[in-house]
Short mmCIF file of C-alpha atoms in Angstrom, two decimals:
data_model
loop_
_atom_site.label_atom_id
_atom_site.label_comp_id
_atom_site.label_asym_id
_atom_site.label_seq_id
_atom_site.Cartn_x
_atom_site.Cartn_y
_atom_site.Cartn_z
CA PHE A 1 -0.03 -0.02 0.04
CA HIS A 2 3.00 2.32 0.57
CA THR A 3 3.94 2.07 -3.10
CA LEU A 4 0.54 3.35 -4.32
CA PRO A 5 1.24 6.95 -3.45
CA LEU A 6 4.76 6.76 -4.98
CA LEU A 7 3.42 5.26 -8.16
CA GLY A 8 0.73 7.93 -8.13
CA GLY A 9 3.29 10.70 -7.84
CA LEU A 10 5.45 9.18 -10.61
CA LEU A 11 2.39 8.96 -12.91
CA SER A 12 1.44 12.52 -12.16
CA VAL A 13 5.01 13.85 -12.97
CA ALA A 14 5.05 11.85 -16.22
CA CYS A 15 1.93 13.57 -17.14
CA LEU A 16 3.50 17.12 -16.85
CA PRO A 17 4.97 18.85 -19.81
CA SER A 18 8.62 18.15 -20.59
CA SER A 19 9.71 21.65 -19.61
CA LEU A 20 8.40 21.41 -16.09
CA GLN A 21 9.87 17.83 -15.86
CA MET A 22 13.30 19.32 -16.59
CA VAL A 23 12.89 22.01 -14.00
CA LEU A 24 11.88 19.56 -11.37
CA ALA A 25 14.78 17.26 -12.24
CA ARG A 26 17.27 20.05 -11.69
CA LEU A 27 15.81 21.02 -8.41
CA SER A 28 16.00 17.51 -7.21
CA THR A 29 19.79 17.26 -8.06
CA THR A 30 20.72 20.65 -6.68
CA THR A 31 22.62 20.59 -3.41
CA LEU A 32 21.91 23.43 -1.12
CA ALA A 33 25.03 25.12 0.54
CA PRO A 34 25.19 24.91 4.28
CA ARG A 35 23.78 27.89 6.16
CA ALA A 36 27.15 28.81 7.58
CA LEU A 37 28.78 29.13 4.18
CA VAL A 38 26.21 31.56 2.91
CA ARG A 39 27.84 35.04 2.96
CA MET A 40 25.84 38.09 3.87
CA GLN A 41 25.82 40.87 1.35
CA GLU A 42 28.41 43.44 2.45
CA PRO A 43 27.32 47.02 2.80
CA PRO A 44 28.35 49.26 -0.05
CA VAL A 45 31.75 50.98 0.56
CA THR A 46 31.48 54.77 0.53
CA PRO A 47 34.37 56.08 -1.49
CA ALA A 48 36.69 58.60 0.31
CA PRO A 49 36.21 62.24 -0.71
CA VAL A 50 38.64 63.33 -3.36
CA THR A 51 40.59 66.22 -2.24
CA GLU A 52 41.66 68.56 -5.04
CA ALA A 53 45.29 69.79 -5.05
CA PRO A 54 45.67 73.53 -4.54
CA PRO A 55 46.00 75.53 -7.66
CA ALA A 56 49.52 76.15 -8.81
CA PRO A 57 50.74 79.75 -8.11
CA PRO A 58 50.62 81.94 -11.29
CA ALA A 59 53.81 82.26 -13.21
CA PHE A 60 55.97 85.14 -12.23
CA ASN A 61 55.51 88.22 -14.39
CA VAL A 62 57.48 91.42 -13.69
CA LYS A 63 54.50 93.47 -14.97
CA ASP A 64 52.31 92.17 -12.11
CA LEU A 65 54.55 93.74 -9.46
CA PRO A 66 53.60 96.89 -7.52
CA GLY A 67 54.96 100.19 -8.71
CA ILE A 68 53.54 100.15 -12.29
CA SER A 69 51.30 103.19 -12.61
CA GLY A 70 50.47 106.02 -15.10
CA PRO A 71 51.44 107.87 -17.05
CA LEU A 72 54.48 105.82 -17.90
CA GLY A 73 53.20 102.37 -17.05
CA PHE A 74 55.86 99.69 -17.16
CA PHE A 75 59.00 101.68 -17.47
CA ASP A 76 62.22 99.86 -18.18
CA PRO A 77 64.08 101.60 -21.01
CA LEU A 78 67.35 99.93 -20.37
CA GLY A 79 65.86 96.41 -20.30
CA PHE A 80 67.13 95.34 -16.83
CA SER A 81 64.17 92.94 -16.56
CA THR A 82 64.34 91.46 -20.07
CA ASP A 83 66.36 88.31 -19.39
CA ALA A 84 66.40 88.56 -15.56
CA SER A 85 65.09 85.75 -13.41
CA GLU A 86 62.53 86.10 -10.70
CA GLY A 87 65.20 86.14 -8.04
CA LYS A 88 67.15 88.79 -9.76
CA ILE A 89 64.13 90.92 -10.26
CA LYS A 90 63.30 90.68 -6.57
CA PHE A 91 66.84 91.76 -5.86
CA TYR A 92 66.48 94.77 -7.96
CA ARG A 93 63.18 95.62 -6.25
CA GLU A 94 64.69 95.13 -2.71
CA VAL A 95 67.52 97.56 -3.75
CA GLU A 96 64.98 99.96 -5.02
CA LEU A 97 62.89 99.82 -1.82
CA LYS A 98 65.83 100.41 0.40
CA HIS A 99 67.02 103.46 -1.51
CA ALA A 100 63.49 104.79 -1.58
CA ARG A 101 63.03 104.51 2.09
CA VAL A 102 66.34 106.14 2.92
CA ALA A 103 65.59 108.88 0.43
CA MET A 104 62.25 109.60 2.08
CA LEU A 105 63.84 109.90 5.52
CA ALA A 106 66.67 111.99 4.22
CA SER A 107 64.31 114.43 2.45
CA LEU A 108 62.32 114.81 5.58
CA GLY A 109 65.51 115.20 7.62
CA PHE A 110 66.74 118.14 5.43
CA LEU A 111 63.37 119.96 5.80
CA VAL A 112 63.15 119.35 9.55
CA GLY A 113 66.67 119.56 10.45
CA GLU A 114 67.39 122.97 8.87
CA ASN A 115 64.46 124.56 10.61
CA PHE A 116 64.52 122.77 14.04
CA HIS A 117 67.77 121.72 15.45
CA PRO A 118 67.74 121.68 19.31
CA LEU A 119 70.36 119.05 19.77
CA PHE A 120 73.90 119.80 20.84
CA GLY A 121 72.88 123.25 22.20
CA GLY A 122 71.17 124.31 19.03
CA ASN A 123 74.42 125.74 17.73
CA ILE A 124 74.59 123.48 14.60
CA ASP A 125 72.92 125.75 12.12
CA VAL A 126 74.64 124.73 8.97
CA PRO A 127 73.42 123.12 5.62
CA SER A 128 72.26 119.57 6.10
CA TYR A 129 74.85 117.93 3.81
CA ILE A 130 77.65 118.93 6.39
CA ALA A 131 75.51 118.85 9.67
CA PHE A 132 76.92 115.44 10.64
CA GLN A 133 80.39 116.60 10.47
CA GLU A 134 79.52 119.52 12.87
CA THR A 135 78.49 117.12 15.62
CA PRO A 136 80.56 114.98 17.97
CA LEU A 137 79.08 112.01 16.32
CA GLN A 138 81.63 112.12 13.57
CA THR A 139 84.09 110.33 15.82
CA PHE A 140 81.67 107.42 16.18
CA TRP A 141 81.69 106.16 12.59
CA PRO A 142 82.38 102.55 13.77
CA ALA A 143 79.28 102.60 15.92
CA VAL A 144 77.16 103.99 13.09
CA MET A 145 78.46 101.31 10.69
CA LEU A 146 77.70 98.64 13.26
CA ALA A 147 74.10 99.82 13.60
CA ILE A 148 73.65 99.78 9.83
CA SER A 149 75.37 96.35 9.43
CA ILE A 150 72.94 94.70 11.90
CA LEU A 151 70.02 95.57 9.53
CA GLU A 152 71.95 94.33 6.51
CA VAL A 153 73.01 90.97 8.13
CA PHE A 154 69.29 90.07 8.70
CA SER A 155 68.54 90.84 5.07
CA VAL A 156 71.02 88.25 4.01
CA PHE A 157 68.64 85.51 4.95
CA SER A 158 66.26 86.61 2.14
CA PHE A 159 68.91 85.65 -0.48
CA ASN A 160 69.23 82.51 -2.37
CA SER A 161 72.40 80.46 -1.52
CA PRO A 162 75.28 81.51 -3.74
CA PHE A 163 76.43 77.86 -3.61
CA GLY A 164 74.82 76.17 -6.55
CA GLY A 165 72.28 78.91 -6.94
CA GLU A 166 72.04 82.32 -8.66
CA PRO A 167 74.21 84.94 -6.85
CA TRP A 168 72.57 88.18 -5.88
CA SER A 169 69.07 86.87 -6.11
CA ILE A 170 66.11 86.78 -3.58
CA ARG A 171 64.06 83.80 -2.66
CA SER A 172 60.77 83.51 -4.50
CA ASP A 173 58.81 83.22 -1.19
CA TYR A 174 60.17 86.49 0.19
CA GLU A 175 57.89 89.48 0.17
CA SER A 176 59.83 92.47 -1.04
CA GLY A 177 60.46 95.07 1.63
CA ASP A 178 58.83 93.03 4.46
CA LEU A 179 61.08 93.72 7.52
CA GLY A 180 58.46 92.46 9.97
CA PHE A 181 58.08 95.90 11.30
CA ASP A 182 54.57 97.27 11.37
CA PRO A 183 53.76 98.64 14.90
CA LEU A 184 50.72 100.55 13.73
CA GLY A 185 49.22 97.63 11.79
CA LEU A 186 49.03 99.69 8.43
CA LYS A 187 49.69 96.60 6.25
CA PRO A 188 46.39 95.72 4.46
CA THR A 189 45.21 92.14 4.45
CA SER A 190 43.73 92.36 1.06
CA ALA A 191 46.11 91.63 -1.81
CA ALA A 192 44.70 94.46 -4.06
CA GLU A 193 44.88 96.95 -1.18
CA TYR A 194 48.40 95.95 -0.36
CA LYS A 195 49.56 96.24 -3.96
CA GLU A 196 48.00 99.67 -4.09
CA MET A 197 49.81 100.73 -0.83
CA ALA A 198 53.15 99.31 -2.10
CA THR A 199 52.79 101.22 -5.32
CA LYS A 200 52.23 104.52 -3.35
CA GLU A 201 55.42 103.84 -1.28
CA LEU A 202 57.46 103.15 -4.51
CA ASN A 203 56.22 106.27 -6.14
CA ASN A 204 56.94 108.51 -3.10
CA GLY A 205 60.28 106.87 -2.79
CA ARG A 206 61.20 107.38 -6.36
CA LEU A 207 60.32 111.05 -6.00
CA ALA A 208 62.31 111.30 -2.84
CA MET A 209 65.44 109.80 -4.51
CA PHE A 210 65.24 112.63 -7.04
CA ALA A 211 64.41 115.18 -4.48
CA ILE A 212 67.34 114.32 -2.09
CA ALA A 213 69.81 114.32 -5.01
CA GLY A 214 68.56 117.71 -5.97
CA MET A 215 68.73 119.06 -2.43
CA VAL A 216 72.37 117.83 -1.81
CA GLY A 217 73.36 119.16 -5.29
CA GLN A 218 71.96 122.65 -4.59
CA GLU A 219 73.55 122.92 -1.29
CA LEU A 220 76.83 121.77 -2.70
CA ALA A 221 76.50 124.45 -5.42
CA THR A 222 75.44 127.23 -3.20
CA GLY A 223 77.11 126.38 0.12
CA SER A 224 74.01 127.60 2.01
CA LYS A 225 70.85 125.98 3.61
CA LEU A 226 67.80 125.32 1.47
CA PHE A 227 65.21 126.09 4.26
#
């Protein structure tokens, strides 16, 4: 009696279409994997955010420096900057700034010193170009040179190494004229405003260099004070 259900099942399968018989045959021969071997689907891996590299600094162009203004614009009739490197251009600019600042102080010193001179008893009332020789300070030239050399020694660190590098050139990361001295906090934080202020300083310094040369020349020619 136990064989009757089996025979009935076989007969019922035999009556099925051939396509369904093939599917049932495959299912009966398929071996299921153990539960322990079934791997759970791993969560999707979130890719790390791509950090873009900072943009490269713009190529050096001497015409982008401060100090270029109307009516002459870029003025280099002798072509000092034609084949010069960035370091050499920065060296020229540092030299110009130092002379400009000294000339502005000297021009102011001529104007004030010849009208107001209370030091050393107020008796030094002579043209400014010889005022130093009229004071006891003329015997302290070594001390004066030492004071000047201290500032110059610190400026050496802004130069490129002469060993294997270009001599008399300034590092590309050095900001021209920056001595780290700004007690009143006048230096602008905006690049455009800083360039405008640097241009004003250069233009005033250039005028002062011509002015002090004219002052000294006139006092040498006349032998008398200007003011």
